[in-house]
Coordinates of C-alpha atoms and ligand atoms in Angstrom, one line a residue:
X173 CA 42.6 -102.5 113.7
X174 CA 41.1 -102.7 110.3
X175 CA 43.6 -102.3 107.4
X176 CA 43.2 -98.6 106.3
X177 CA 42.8 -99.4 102.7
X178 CA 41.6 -95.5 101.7
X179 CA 43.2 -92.3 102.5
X180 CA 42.7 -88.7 101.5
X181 CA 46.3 -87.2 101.3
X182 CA 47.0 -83.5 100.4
X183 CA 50.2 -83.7 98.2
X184 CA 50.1 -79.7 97.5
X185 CA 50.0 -76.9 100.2
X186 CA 50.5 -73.1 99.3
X187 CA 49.7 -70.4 102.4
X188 CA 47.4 -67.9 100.9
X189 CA 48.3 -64.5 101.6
X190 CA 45.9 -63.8 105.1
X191 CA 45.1 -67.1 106.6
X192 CA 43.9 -69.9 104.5
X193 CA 45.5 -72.4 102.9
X194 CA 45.2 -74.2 99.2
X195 CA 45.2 -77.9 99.7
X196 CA 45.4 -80.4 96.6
X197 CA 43.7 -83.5 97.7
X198 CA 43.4 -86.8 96.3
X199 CA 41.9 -90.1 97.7
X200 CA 44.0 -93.1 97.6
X201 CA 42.8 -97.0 97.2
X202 CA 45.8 -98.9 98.1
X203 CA 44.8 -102.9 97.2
X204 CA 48.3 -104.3 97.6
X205 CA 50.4 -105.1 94.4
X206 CA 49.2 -104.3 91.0
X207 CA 48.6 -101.5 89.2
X208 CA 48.6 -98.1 89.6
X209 CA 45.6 -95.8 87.7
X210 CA 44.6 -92.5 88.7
X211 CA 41.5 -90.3 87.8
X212 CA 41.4 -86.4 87.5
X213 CA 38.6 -84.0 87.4
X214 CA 37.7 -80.6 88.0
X215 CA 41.0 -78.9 86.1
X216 CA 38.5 -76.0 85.1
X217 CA 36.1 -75.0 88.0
X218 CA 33.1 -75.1 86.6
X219 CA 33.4 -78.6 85.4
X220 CA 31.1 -80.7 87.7
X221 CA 30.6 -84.1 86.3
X222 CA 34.1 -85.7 87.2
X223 CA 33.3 -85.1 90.8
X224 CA 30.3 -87.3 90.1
X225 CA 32.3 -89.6 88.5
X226 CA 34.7 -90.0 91.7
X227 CA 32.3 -90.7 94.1
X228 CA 30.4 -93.0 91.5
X229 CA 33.7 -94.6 91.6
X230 CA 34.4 -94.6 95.6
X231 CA 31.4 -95.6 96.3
X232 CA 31.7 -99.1 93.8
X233 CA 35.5 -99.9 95.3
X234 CA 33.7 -99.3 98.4
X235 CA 31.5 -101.4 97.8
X236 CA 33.3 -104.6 96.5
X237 CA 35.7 -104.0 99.3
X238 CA 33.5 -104.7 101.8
X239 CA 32.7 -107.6 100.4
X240 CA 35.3 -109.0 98.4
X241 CA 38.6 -107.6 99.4
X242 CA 40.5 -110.2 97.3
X243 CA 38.8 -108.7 93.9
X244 CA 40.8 -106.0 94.1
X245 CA 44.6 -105.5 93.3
X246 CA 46.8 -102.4 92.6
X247 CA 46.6 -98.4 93.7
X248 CA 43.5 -96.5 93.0
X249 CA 44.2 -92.4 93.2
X250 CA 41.2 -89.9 92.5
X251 CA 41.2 -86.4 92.1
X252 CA 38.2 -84.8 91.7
X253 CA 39.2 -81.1 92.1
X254 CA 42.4 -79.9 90.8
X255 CA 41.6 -76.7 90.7
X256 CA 40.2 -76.3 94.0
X257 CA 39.5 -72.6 94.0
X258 CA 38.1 -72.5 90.8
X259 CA 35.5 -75.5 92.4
X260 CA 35.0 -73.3 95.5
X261 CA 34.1 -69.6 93.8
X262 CA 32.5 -71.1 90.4
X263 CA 35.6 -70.3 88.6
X264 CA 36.4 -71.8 85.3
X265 CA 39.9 -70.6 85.4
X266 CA 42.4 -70.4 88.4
X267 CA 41.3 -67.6 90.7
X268 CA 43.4 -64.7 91.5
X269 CA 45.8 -65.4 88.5
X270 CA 43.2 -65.5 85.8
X271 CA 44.9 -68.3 83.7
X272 CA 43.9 -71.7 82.4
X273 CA 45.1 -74.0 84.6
X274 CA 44.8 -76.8 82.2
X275 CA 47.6 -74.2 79.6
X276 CA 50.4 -74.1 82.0
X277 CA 51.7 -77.8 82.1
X278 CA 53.7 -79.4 82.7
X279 CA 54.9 -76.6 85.4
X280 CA 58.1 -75.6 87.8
X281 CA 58.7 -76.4 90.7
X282 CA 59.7 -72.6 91.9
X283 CA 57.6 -70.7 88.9
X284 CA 54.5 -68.6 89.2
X285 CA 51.9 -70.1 91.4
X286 CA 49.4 -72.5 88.6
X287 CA 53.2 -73.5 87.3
X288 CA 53.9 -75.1 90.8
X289 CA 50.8 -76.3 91.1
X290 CA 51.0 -77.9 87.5
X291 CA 54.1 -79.3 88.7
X292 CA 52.7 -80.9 91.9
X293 CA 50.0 -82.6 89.8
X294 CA 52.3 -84.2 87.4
X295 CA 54.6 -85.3 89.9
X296 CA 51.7 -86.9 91.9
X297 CA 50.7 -88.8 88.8
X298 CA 54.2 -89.6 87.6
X299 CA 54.3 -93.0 87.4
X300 CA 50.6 -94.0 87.0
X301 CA 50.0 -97.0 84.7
X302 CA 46.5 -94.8 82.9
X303 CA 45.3 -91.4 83.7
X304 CA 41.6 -90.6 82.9
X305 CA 41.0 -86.6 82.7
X306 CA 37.3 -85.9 83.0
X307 CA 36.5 -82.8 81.4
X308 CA 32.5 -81.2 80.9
X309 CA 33.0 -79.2 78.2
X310 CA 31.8 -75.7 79.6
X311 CA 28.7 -73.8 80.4
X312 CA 27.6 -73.2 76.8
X313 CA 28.0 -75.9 75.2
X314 CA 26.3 -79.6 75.8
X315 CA 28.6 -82.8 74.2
X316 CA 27.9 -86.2 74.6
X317 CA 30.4 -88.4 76.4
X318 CA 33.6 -89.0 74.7
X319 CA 37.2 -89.6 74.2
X320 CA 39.3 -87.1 72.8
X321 CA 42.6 -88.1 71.5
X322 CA 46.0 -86.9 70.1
X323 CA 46.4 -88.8 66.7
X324 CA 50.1 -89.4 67.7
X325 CA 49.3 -91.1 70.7
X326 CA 46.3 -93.1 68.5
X327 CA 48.1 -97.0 68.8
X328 CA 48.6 -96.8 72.3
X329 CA 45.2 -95.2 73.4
X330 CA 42.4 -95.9 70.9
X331 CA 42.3 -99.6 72.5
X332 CA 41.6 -98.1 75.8
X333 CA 39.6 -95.7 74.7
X334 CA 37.3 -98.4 72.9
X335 CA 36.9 -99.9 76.0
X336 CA 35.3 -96.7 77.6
X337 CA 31.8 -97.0 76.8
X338 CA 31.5 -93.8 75.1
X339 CA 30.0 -92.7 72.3
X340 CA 32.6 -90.9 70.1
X341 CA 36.1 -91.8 69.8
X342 CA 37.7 -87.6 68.1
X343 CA 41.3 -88.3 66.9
X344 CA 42.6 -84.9 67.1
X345 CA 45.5 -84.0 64.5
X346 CA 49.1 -83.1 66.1
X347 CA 48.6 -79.5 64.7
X348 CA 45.8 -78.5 67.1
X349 CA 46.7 -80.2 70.2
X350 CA 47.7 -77.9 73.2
X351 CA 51.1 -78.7 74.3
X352 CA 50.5 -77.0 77.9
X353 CA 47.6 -79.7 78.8
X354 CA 47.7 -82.2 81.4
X355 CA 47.1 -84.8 78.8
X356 CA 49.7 -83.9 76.7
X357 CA 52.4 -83.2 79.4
X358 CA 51.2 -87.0 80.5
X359 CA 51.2 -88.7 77.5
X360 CA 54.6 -86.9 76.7
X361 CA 55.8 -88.1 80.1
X362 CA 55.2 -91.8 79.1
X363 CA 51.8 -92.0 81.2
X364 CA 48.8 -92.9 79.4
X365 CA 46.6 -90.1 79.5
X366 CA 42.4 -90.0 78.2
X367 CA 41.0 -86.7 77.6
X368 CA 37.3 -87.7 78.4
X369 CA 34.8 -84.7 77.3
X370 CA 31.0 -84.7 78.2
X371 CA 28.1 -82.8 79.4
X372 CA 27.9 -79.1 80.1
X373 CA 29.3 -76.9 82.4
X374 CA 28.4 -76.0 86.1
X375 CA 25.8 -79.3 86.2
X376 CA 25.7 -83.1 86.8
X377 CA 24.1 -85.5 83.5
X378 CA 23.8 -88.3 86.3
X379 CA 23.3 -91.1 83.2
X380 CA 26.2 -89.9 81.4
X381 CA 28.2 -90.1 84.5
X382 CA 26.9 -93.8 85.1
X383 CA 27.7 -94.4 81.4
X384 CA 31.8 -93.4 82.2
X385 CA 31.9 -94.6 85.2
X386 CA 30.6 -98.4 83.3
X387 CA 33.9 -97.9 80.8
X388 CA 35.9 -97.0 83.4
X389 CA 35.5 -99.6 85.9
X390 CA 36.0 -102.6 82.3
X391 CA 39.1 -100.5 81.8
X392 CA 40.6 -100.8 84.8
X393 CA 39.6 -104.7 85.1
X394 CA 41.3 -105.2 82.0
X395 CA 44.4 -103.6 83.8
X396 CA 44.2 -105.7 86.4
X397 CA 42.4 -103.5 89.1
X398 CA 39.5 -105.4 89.3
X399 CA 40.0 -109.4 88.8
X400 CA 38.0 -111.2 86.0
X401 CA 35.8 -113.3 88.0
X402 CA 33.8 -109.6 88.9
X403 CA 31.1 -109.4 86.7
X404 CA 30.8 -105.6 85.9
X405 CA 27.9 -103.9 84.2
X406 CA 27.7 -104.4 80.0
X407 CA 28.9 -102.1 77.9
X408 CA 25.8 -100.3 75.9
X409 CA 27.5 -97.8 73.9
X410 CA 30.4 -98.3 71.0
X411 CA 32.0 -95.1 69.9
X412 CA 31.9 -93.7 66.4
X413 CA 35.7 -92.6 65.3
X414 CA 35.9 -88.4 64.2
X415 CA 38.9 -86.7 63.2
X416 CA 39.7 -83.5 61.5
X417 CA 38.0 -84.6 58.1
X418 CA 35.0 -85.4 58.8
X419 CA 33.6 -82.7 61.8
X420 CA 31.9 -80.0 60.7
X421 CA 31.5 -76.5 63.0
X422 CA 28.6 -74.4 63.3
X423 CA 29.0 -71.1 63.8
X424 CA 27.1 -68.3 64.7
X425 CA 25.8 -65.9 61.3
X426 CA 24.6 -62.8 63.5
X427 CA 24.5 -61.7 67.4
X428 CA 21.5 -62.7 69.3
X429 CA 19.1 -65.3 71.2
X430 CA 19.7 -68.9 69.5
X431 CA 16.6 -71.3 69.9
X432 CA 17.3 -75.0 69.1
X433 CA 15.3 -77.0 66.9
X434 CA 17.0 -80.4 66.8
X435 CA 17.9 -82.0 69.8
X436 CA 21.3 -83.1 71.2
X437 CA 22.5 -86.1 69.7
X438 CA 20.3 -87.3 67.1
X439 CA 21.2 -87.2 63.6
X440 CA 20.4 -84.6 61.4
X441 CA 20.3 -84.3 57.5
X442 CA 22.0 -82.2 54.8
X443 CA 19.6 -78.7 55.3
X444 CA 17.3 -79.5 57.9
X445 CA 17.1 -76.4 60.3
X446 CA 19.0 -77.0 63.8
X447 CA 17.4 -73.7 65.3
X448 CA 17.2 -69.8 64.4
X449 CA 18.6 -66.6 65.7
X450 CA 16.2 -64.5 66.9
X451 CA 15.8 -60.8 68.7
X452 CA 14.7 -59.8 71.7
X453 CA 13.3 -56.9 70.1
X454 CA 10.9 -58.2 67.3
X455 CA 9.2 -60.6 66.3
X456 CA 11.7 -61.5 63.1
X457 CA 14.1 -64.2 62.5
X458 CA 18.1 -62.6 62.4
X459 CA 19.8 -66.2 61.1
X460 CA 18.5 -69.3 60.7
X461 CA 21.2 -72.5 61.3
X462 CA 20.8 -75.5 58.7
X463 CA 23.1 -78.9 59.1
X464 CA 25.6 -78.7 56.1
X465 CA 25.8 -82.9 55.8
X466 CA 24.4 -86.2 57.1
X467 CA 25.6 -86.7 60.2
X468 CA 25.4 -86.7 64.1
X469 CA 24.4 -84.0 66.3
X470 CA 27.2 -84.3 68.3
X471 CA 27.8 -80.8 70.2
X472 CA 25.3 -78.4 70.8
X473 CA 24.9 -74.4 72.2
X474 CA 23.5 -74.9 75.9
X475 CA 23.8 -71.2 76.5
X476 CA 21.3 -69.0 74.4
X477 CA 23.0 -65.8 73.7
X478 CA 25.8 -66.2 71.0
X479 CA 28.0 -63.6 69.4
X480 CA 28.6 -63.7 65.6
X481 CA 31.0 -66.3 65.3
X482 CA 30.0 -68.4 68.3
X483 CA 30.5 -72.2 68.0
X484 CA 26.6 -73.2 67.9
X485 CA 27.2 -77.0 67.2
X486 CA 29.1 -79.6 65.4
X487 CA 28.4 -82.6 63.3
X488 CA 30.0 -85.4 62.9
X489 CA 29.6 -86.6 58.9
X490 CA 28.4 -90.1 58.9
X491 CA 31.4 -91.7 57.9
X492 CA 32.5 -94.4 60.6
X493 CA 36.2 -95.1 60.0
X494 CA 37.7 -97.9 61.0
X495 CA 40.9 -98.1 63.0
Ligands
LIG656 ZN1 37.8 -78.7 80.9

């Protein structure tokens, strides 16, 4: 018999109410000592490109397995759906309760139903040496792939997160951070936890995916996953470093059809015009949308309609701080 090196365990089961069940799966690498990293996706069901991202991966340890077993050391766990029903009926949130299930970490064991499953999730992950949550933003707005981080947990994770072959490094302040995230119930848990954001909702950006899944892989090798004698793909991209200061929001003037004139990450310059507002109903401009700074087009509306108000894009100010 062939060691069984990969397994696909369920570590959550809740009967649903006629016949079916909810299973929470993940698949498990087991390379002997070492270790232990995990990688979680698909929190909010209609955010696709960490599923990618997991098979990318599967398929690599696959890969090297089969041909060098010894190159590998450590535990391996990947989750590609925690929100399962979300994934299955093209939910964002958690069907049936209508909640975030990414706001009610870090759960109860014997609490309303997305608290015990919050609660299964952490305790499946307790332990872990890193934790990489893959986010996709959401279906109306396109970002390009990056690391977003509580500044309190800055010394400890900025060195990963360098490592990650992403393009933007955004050092949120302790003021705006979610306390009910898996990240933050992680990180406050004493398990390293990355908050990776990219794409757009309900599709795959197959080269960003690639891009992660590069970081990722020199992350882990750096852990000790993956021994040093692998020669892994070179790193392309180095991230700029945003915080608070130096992000600037776009929002919305009036109500109506936006049409972009600048394209996703590109930079842009004090005035130019990043796309109008326009009617349906004639042939007139409502609201026209001009960059405020210099700086990079860093997140930008996917999905044409907008509300007054709605985020349209953000810019990053070029100002690359060092840390
Ligand atoms: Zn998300």
């Amino acid at each position: 018999m062939p060691e069984l090196f990969k397994t696909v365990e369920t570590f959550f089961t809740l009967q649903m109410p006629y016949c079916e069940n909810l299973e929470l799966r993940r698949t498990v690498f087991r390379f002997g000592e070492g270790p232990r990293v995990a990688v979680t996706s698909g929190i909010h069901g209609d955010e696709l490109e960490g599923l990618y991202v997991c098979h990318l991966l599967a398929a690599w340890l696959e890969q090297l397995h089969a041909t060098s077993p010894a190159s590998l050391r450590g535990t391996v766990e990947l989750y590609p759906a925690l929100n399962t029903l979300g994934i299955d009926t093209l939910t964002r949130s958690l069907p049936v309760f209508d909640t975030d299930l990414n706001r009610n970490f870090p759960g109860s064991p014997d609490g309303a139903i997305p608290h015990r499953i919050a609660h299964a999730i952490m305790g499946s992950l307790a332990g872990a040496d890193l934790v990489i949550d893959i986010h996709a933003s959401n279906i109306f707005l396109r970002e390009i792939p990056q690391v977003r981080i509580n500044q309190e947990c800055a010394d400890k994770l900025v060195p990963l997160a360098r490592m990650m072959n992403l393009d933007l490094i955004w050092l949120h302040s302790a003021v705006t951070v979610l306390e009910s995230t898996i990240a933050h119930s992680l990180n406050s848990n004493g398990v390293p936890c990355l908050v990776v954001e990219m794409g757009v909702g309900m599709r795959i950006t197959p080269e960003y995916c690639e891009q992660l899944v590069t970081g990722i892989l020199a992350v882990w090798q750096e852990l000790g996953i993956i021994a040093p004698e692998v020669r892994l793909t070179p790193q392309l991209h180095h991230p700029l470093v945003a915080d608070d200061s130096n992000v600037h929001y776009l929002n919305a003037q009036t109500s109506g059809l936006f049409v972009p004139s600048a394209s996703h990450w590109t930079d842009v310059h004090k005035g130019e015009l990043l796309g109008t507002i326009v009617s349906p109903h004639h042939g007139g401009i409502l609201s026209q949308l001009r960059s405020p700074v210099d700086g990079i087009l860093f997140t930008l509306r996917e999905y044409p309609i907008v509300y007054e108000g709605s985020l349209v894009a953000r810019i990053m100010a070029v100002k690359q701080r060092r840390i």
